[in-house]
C-alpha atoms as a PDB file:
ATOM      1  CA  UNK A   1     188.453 112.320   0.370  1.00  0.00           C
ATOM      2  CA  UNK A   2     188.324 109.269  -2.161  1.00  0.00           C
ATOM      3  CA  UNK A   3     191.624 107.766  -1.147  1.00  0.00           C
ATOM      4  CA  UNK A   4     190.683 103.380  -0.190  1.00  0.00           C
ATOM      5  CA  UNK A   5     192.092 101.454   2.805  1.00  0.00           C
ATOM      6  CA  UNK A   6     194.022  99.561   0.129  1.00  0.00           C
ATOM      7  CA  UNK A   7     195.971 102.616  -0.894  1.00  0.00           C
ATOM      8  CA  UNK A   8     196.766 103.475   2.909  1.00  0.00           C
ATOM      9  CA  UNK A   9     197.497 100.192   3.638  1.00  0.00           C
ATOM     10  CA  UNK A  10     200.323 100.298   0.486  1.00  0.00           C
ATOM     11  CA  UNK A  11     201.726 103.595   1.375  1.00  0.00           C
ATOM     12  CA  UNK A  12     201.863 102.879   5.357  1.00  0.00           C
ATOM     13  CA  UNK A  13     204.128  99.340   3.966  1.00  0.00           C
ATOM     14  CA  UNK A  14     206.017 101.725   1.625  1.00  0.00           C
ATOM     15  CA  UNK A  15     206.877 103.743   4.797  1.00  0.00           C
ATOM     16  CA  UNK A  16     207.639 100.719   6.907  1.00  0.00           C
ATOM     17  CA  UNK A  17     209.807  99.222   4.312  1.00  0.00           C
ATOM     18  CA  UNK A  18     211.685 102.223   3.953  1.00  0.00           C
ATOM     19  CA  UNK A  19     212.356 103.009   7.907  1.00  0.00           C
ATOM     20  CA  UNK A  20     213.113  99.131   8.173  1.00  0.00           C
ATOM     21  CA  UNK A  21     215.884  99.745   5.253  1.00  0.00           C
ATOM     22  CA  UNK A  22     217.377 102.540   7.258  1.00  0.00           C
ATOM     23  CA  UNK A  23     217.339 100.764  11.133  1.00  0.00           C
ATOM     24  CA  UNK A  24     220.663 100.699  11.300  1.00  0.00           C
ATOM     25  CA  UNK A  25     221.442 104.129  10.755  1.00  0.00           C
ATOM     26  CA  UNK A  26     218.036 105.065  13.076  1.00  0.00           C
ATOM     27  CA  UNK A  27     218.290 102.584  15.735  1.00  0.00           C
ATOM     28  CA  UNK A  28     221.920 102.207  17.923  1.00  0.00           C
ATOM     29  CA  UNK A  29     222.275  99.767  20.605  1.00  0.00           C
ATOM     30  CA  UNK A  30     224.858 101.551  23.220  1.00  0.00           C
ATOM     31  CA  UNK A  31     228.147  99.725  24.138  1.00  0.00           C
ATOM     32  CA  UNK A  32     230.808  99.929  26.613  1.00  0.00           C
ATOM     33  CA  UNK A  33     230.370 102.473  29.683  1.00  0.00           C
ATOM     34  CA  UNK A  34     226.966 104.230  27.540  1.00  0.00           C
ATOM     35  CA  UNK A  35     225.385 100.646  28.333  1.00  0.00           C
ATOM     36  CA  UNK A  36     226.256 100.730  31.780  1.00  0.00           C
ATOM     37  CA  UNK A  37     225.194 104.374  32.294  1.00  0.00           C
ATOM     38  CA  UNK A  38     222.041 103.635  30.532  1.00  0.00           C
ATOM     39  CA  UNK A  39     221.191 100.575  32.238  1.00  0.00           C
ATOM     40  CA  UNK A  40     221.857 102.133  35.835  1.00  0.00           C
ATOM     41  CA  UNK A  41     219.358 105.543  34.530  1.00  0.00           C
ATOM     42  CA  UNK A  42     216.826 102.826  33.615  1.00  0.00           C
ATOM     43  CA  UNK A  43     217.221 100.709  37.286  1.00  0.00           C
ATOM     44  CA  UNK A  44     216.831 104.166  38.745  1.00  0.00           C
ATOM     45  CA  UNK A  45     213.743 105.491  37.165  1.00  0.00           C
ATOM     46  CA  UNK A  46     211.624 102.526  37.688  1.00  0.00           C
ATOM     47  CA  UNK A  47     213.678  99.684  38.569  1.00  0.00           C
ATOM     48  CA  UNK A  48     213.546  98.032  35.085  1.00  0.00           C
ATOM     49  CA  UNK A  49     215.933  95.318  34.987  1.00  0.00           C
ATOM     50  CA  UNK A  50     217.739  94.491  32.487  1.00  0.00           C
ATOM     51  CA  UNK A  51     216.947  97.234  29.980  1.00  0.00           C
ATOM     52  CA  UNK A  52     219.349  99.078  27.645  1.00  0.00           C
ATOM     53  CA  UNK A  53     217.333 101.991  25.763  1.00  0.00           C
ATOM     54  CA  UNK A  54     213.880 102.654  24.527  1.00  0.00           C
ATOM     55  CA  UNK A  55     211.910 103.852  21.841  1.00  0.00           C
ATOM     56  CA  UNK A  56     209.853 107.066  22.186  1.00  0.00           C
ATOM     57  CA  UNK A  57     206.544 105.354  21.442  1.00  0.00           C
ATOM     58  CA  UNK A  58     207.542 103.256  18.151  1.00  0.00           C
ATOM     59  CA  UNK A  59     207.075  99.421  17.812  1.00  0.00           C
ATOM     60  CA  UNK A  60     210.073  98.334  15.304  1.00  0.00           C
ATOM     61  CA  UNK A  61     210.727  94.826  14.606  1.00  0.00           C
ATOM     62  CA  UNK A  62     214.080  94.098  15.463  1.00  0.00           C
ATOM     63  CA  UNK A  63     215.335  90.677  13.945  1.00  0.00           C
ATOM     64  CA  UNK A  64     218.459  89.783  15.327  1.00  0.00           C
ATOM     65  CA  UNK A  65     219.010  92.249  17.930  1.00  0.00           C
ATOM     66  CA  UNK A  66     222.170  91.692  20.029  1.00  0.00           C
END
């Protein structure tokens, strides 16, 4: 097809950069009685401890998460 790794590589960062800009309208911790509910659904399911929500398959670098 002609298109280099180096031009995947920059439009793969473009994409990253521009989800990263936008993780706080894409990513919500739940608070309050949603935490609770969540945690106890979690605890249920598999017995994960401590664990307040997932990601469907999607490795996001979260600097200073709560």
């Amino acid at each position: 097809y002609g298109i280099s790794e180096s031009t995947v590589y920059l439009y793969c960062k473009r994409v990253m950069i521009a989800i990263f800009s936008l993780k706080h309208e894409l990513v919500n911790w739940p608070t309050g009685e949603l935490r609770k509910l969540v945690h106890l659904g979690f605890n249920k399911i598999g017995s994960f401890n401590n664990v307040i929500g997932a990601i469907n398959g999607t490795h996001i670098i979260l600097e200073n998460a709560p």
